[in-house]
Amino acid sequence: MQAVLDSQYQNLPFNHAEMDHAYGENVHILSTPMLMTLLARVCSPKVVQPEANRIFTELYIALVTAVVNGEFPRSKVEIPSRMIEHNEHGVYRGEVLDPDVRCAVAAVARAGILPSQVVFDRLNLLFHPQGIREDCFFVSRAVDKGQKVVGANVASSKIGGSLADHILLLPDPMGATGSSLVQTLDTYQEAGAGDPKRIVAMHLIVTPEYLKNLKKRYPGVVVYAIRLDRGLSPQDVLETKPGTRWDEERGLNDVHYIVPGGGGIGEVITNSWV
């Protein structure tokens, strides 16, 4: 008997709900009401453990959902449902995520491993686990005598193999200067890990300075963030569409912390205030 195909399942639609900006097509700012509510709450000094990590978990589940829907390959399947016992048409024939995708998740331990662990666990739920791995990096800011960030240092790393044919995800809460992410990618290159199919950075908050630095150093990286912070920009710049006056936008204070920002998100996640 010829298979019955429902056209609605053959090319599943997906569109991001995101802010309009002029930073380029590789940047997705997912400032939905629900996500902004949770992010504003977890950035409040009144929110501590265990509530904080419950909210961070929800935010990263939302981020990985957006990334998987927007960036990961799909395949066509035929999967019998429980109704096959009663009706020969009880078969789903249509698109799903390609279960054989290969993906590496970079855990930047300075901010705690919660973001990467949430992403890693969700990927293992969606795909064949043998294609999913987590690499580990201990990254710290490098600062000058005035505590201004001048780069980042990777004290140690654990890279589980080649990045060839992989999607590389970098779940790092704060995209402030971009130094940690750039240094992590540099470390992959220095280790000879090869070139991934796609690199996706996943942040709670990013700044215009971060986006500019990343575009200069690794222009092919796709960025997903919940919020763009440019709170130190002049008022007339704040009234424009993000990115149209990029050179005048400012989201970092003199020691490179984000404004309005979240203030020490890594310390909140780990409950270790150093």
XYZ file of C-alpha atoms in Angstrom:
274
model
C 0.000 0.000 0.000
C 1.275 3.490 -0.848
C 2.381 5.554 2.145
C 0.051 8.405 3.113
C 1.934 11.712 3.422
C 0.531 14.783 5.115
C 2.092 17.856 3.502
C 2.152 19.837 6.769
C 4.789 17.517 8.254
C 7.196 17.437 5.291
C 8.896 20.814 5.852
C 8.289 21.924 9.405
C 8.188 25.720 9.742
C 10.229 27.617 12.301
C 10.815 31.340 12.722
C 12.644 32.999 15.595
C 10.815 35.610 17.633
C 13.684 38.081 17.790
C 14.556 41.759 17.990
C 15.184 43.739 14.822
C 18.787 44.973 14.617
C 21.625 45.832 12.232
C 24.354 43.505 13.556
C 24.035 41.027 10.707
C 22.202 37.801 10.000
C 24.396 35.721 12.332
C 23.045 37.472 15.444
C 19.740 36.432 17.048
C 18.431 38.452 20.020
C 15.523 36.471 21.502
C 13.991 39.128 23.740
C 10.554 37.552 24.203
C 8.346 38.641 27.130
C 8.755 35.339 28.973
C 12.539 35.212 28.607
C 12.958 38.862 29.548
C 10.810 38.305 32.634
C 12.971 35.405 33.819
C 16.244 37.143 32.944
C 15.260 40.365 34.711
C 14.308 38.344 37.781
C 17.515 36.307 37.941
C 19.633 39.477 37.533
C 18.017 40.987 40.625
C 20.256 40.962 43.750
C 17.297 39.505 45.665
C 17.437 36.223 43.740
C 19.875 33.686 45.182
C 20.221 29.902 45.270
C 18.373 27.634 44.685
C 15.940 29.848 42.765
C 18.745 31.324 40.664
C 19.872 28.050 39.109
C 16.294 26.960 38.475
C 15.826 30.131 36.421
C 19.178 29.753 34.661
C 18.161 26.219 33.719
C 14.885 27.422 32.208
C 16.687 30.140 30.262
C 19.204 27.715 28.789
C 16.495 25.205 27.908
C 14.843 28.012 25.927
C 18.154 28.953 24.293
C 19.025 25.415 23.239
C 15.487 24.965 21.922
C 15.916 28.008 19.684
C 19.368 26.899 18.536
C 18.313 23.342 17.755
C 15.229 24.481 15.846
C 17.133 27.104 13.886
C 20.553 25.546 13.276
C 20.383 21.743 13.394
C 19.747 19.432 10.430
C 16.537 17.455 9.970
C 15.658 14.122 8.437
C 12.533 12.372 7.135
C 11.235 9.429 9.146
C 8.424 6.907 9.318
C 7.600 6.125 12.952
C 4.638 3.902 13.876
C 2.492 5.286 16.669
C 0.555 3.228 19.180
C -2.399 3.511 16.799
C -0.714 1.147 14.311
C -2.320 -1.696 16.220
C -5.736 -0.369 15.267
C -5.185 1.378 11.923
C -2.600 0.935 9.176
C -2.326 4.715 8.806
C -1.111 5.123 12.384
C 2.380 6.143 11.215
C 4.049 9.558 11.484
C 5.768 10.307 8.183
C 7.562 13.624 8.173
C 10.441 15.713 9.492
C 12.270 15.324 12.783
C 15.678 16.440 13.951
C 18.422 14.315 12.417
C 19.236 11.874 15.254
C 22.762 11.270 13.943
C 23.967 14.856 14.367
C 27.394 15.247 15.931
C 27.804 18.052 18.438
C 30.432 19.288 20.906
C 29.454 21.514 23.841
C 32.206 23.705 25.296
C 31.933 24.080 29.072
C 33.584 27.329 30.166
C 34.096 26.500 33.825
C 34.799 30.037 35.038
C 31.044 30.675 34.890
C 30.202 27.248 36.272
C 29.211 24.258 34.183
C 25.446 24.625 34.639
C 24.787 26.229 31.217
C 26.802 23.635 29.315
C 25.363 20.772 31.377
C 21.789 21.865 30.645
C 22.594 22.043 26.935
C 24.481 18.716 26.984
C 21.635 16.915 28.746
C 19.012 18.306 26.349
C 21.049 17.248 23.312
C 21.371 13.735 24.686
C 17.582 13.650 24.987
C 17.113 14.693 21.353
C 19.943 12.899 19.534
C 21.935 9.675 19.665
C 24.243 10.192 22.665
C 27.261 8.673 20.921
C 27.373 11.791 18.749
C 27.226 14.265 21.667
C 30.169 15.278 23.851
C 31.178 17.966 26.336
C 34.616 19.594 26.235
C 35.889 21.461 29.295
C 37.849 24.711 29.601
C 38.912 26.616 32.683
C 38.972 30.212 31.485
C 39.664 33.352 33.498
C 39.781 37.016 32.609
C 43.187 38.599 32.112
C 43.145 42.119 33.561
C 45.565 45.008 33.835
C 46.426 46.952 37.005
C 43.189 48.922 36.699
C 41.138 45.675 36.499
C 40.305 46.348 32.864
C 39.966 43.185 30.785
C 42.826 42.749 28.324
C 42.098 39.173 27.270
C 41.532 35.723 28.735
C 43.608 32.780 29.891
C 42.813 29.073 29.491
C 44.472 27.378 32.444
C 43.529 23.871 31.305
C 41.252 22.117 28.861
C 39.836 18.712 27.986
C 38.966 18.323 24.310
C 37.312 15.039 23.453
C 38.371 14.764 19.823
C 38.013 16.352 16.427
C 35.439 19.018 15.599
C 35.164 17.864 11.985
C 31.516 17.215 11.019
C 30.411 18.634 14.390
C 28.293 21.575 15.436
C 30.123 23.409 18.228
C 28.008 25.084 20.917
C 29.438 27.578 23.427
C 26.971 28.252 26.280
C 28.586 31.135 28.187
C 26.176 33.386 30.118
C 27.785 36.794 29.587
C 29.075 38.015 26.219
C 30.890 41.085 27.559
C 34.184 41.570 25.703
C 34.293 38.251 23.859
C 37.733 37.433 25.254
C 36.693 34.131 26.883
C 34.924 32.856 23.791
C 37.739 33.915 21.471
C 40.351 32.280 23.704
C 38.297 29.067 23.829
C 38.125 28.968 20.024
C 41.848 29.746 19.832
C 42.507 26.797 22.146
C 40.560 24.464 19.858
C 42.669 25.666 16.935
C 45.940 25.283 18.820
C 44.927 21.720 19.731
C 44.395 20.886 16.055
C 40.735 20.020 16.599
C 39.799 21.012 13.055
C 36.929 23.064 11.696
C 33.364 22.409 12.855
C 30.410 22.605 10.481
C 28.968 25.461 12.497
C 29.850 27.414 15.665
C 27.025 28.766 17.815
C 27.562 30.967 20.885
C 24.720 30.919 23.420
C 24.469 33.814 25.890
C 22.015 35.323 28.311
C 23.299 38.860 27.646
C 25.626 40.341 25.023
C 27.029 43.817 24.429
C 27.726 45.728 21.219
C 31.441 45.545 22.108
C 31.265 41.758 22.310
C 29.537 41.482 18.934
C 32.126 43.767 17.321
C 35.081 41.843 18.766
C 33.627 38.493 17.762
C 32.867 39.671 14.222
C 36.488 40.794 13.895
C 38.053 37.594 15.250
C 35.568 34.867 14.261
C 33.068 36.338 11.788
C 31.388 33.002 11.048
C 30.153 32.406 14.602
C 26.378 32.450 15.005
C 25.249 34.232 18.176
C 22.068 33.541 20.140
C 21.319 35.768 23.124
C 18.295 36.646 25.179
C 19.175 40.297 25.707
C 21.413 42.988 24.232
C 22.726 45.465 26.817
C 23.926 48.884 25.636
C 22.937 50.793 28.759
C 25.866 53.244 28.744
C 25.087 54.569 25.271
C 23.906 58.177 24.801
C 20.135 58.618 24.932
C 19.843 59.454 21.238
C 21.674 56.220 20.402
C 19.365 54.227 22.680
C 16.448 55.550 20.645
C 17.780 53.952 17.441
C 17.535 50.397 16.163
C 20.403 48.370 17.675
C 23.442 48.276 15.435
C 22.619 51.309 13.274
C 25.064 53.434 15.282
C 27.214 50.530 16.446
C 30.381 52.590 16.993
C 28.518 54.810 19.473
C 26.893 52.006 21.433
C 28.345 51.076 24.793
C 27.402 48.311 27.179
C 30.591 47.979 29.249
C 31.821 50.078 32.150
C 35.469 50.997 32.636
C 36.369 47.560 34.023
C 34.337 45.741 31.373
C 31.274 44.690 33.337
C 27.935 44.826 31.545
C 25.399 47.608 32.174
C 22.604 47.040 33.084
C 23.895 43.456 33.079
C 23.546 40.824 35.735
C 26.592 41.404 37.919
C 28.760 38.362 38.544
C 26.532 35.706 36.987
C 29.282 33.112 37.334
C 29.445 33.778 41.080
C 25.657 33.480 41.360
C 25.665 30.137 39.511
C 28.456 28.647 41.640
C 27.687 30.530 44.888
C 31.425 31.196 45.047
C 32.091 34.918 45.410
C 35.688 35.325 44.250
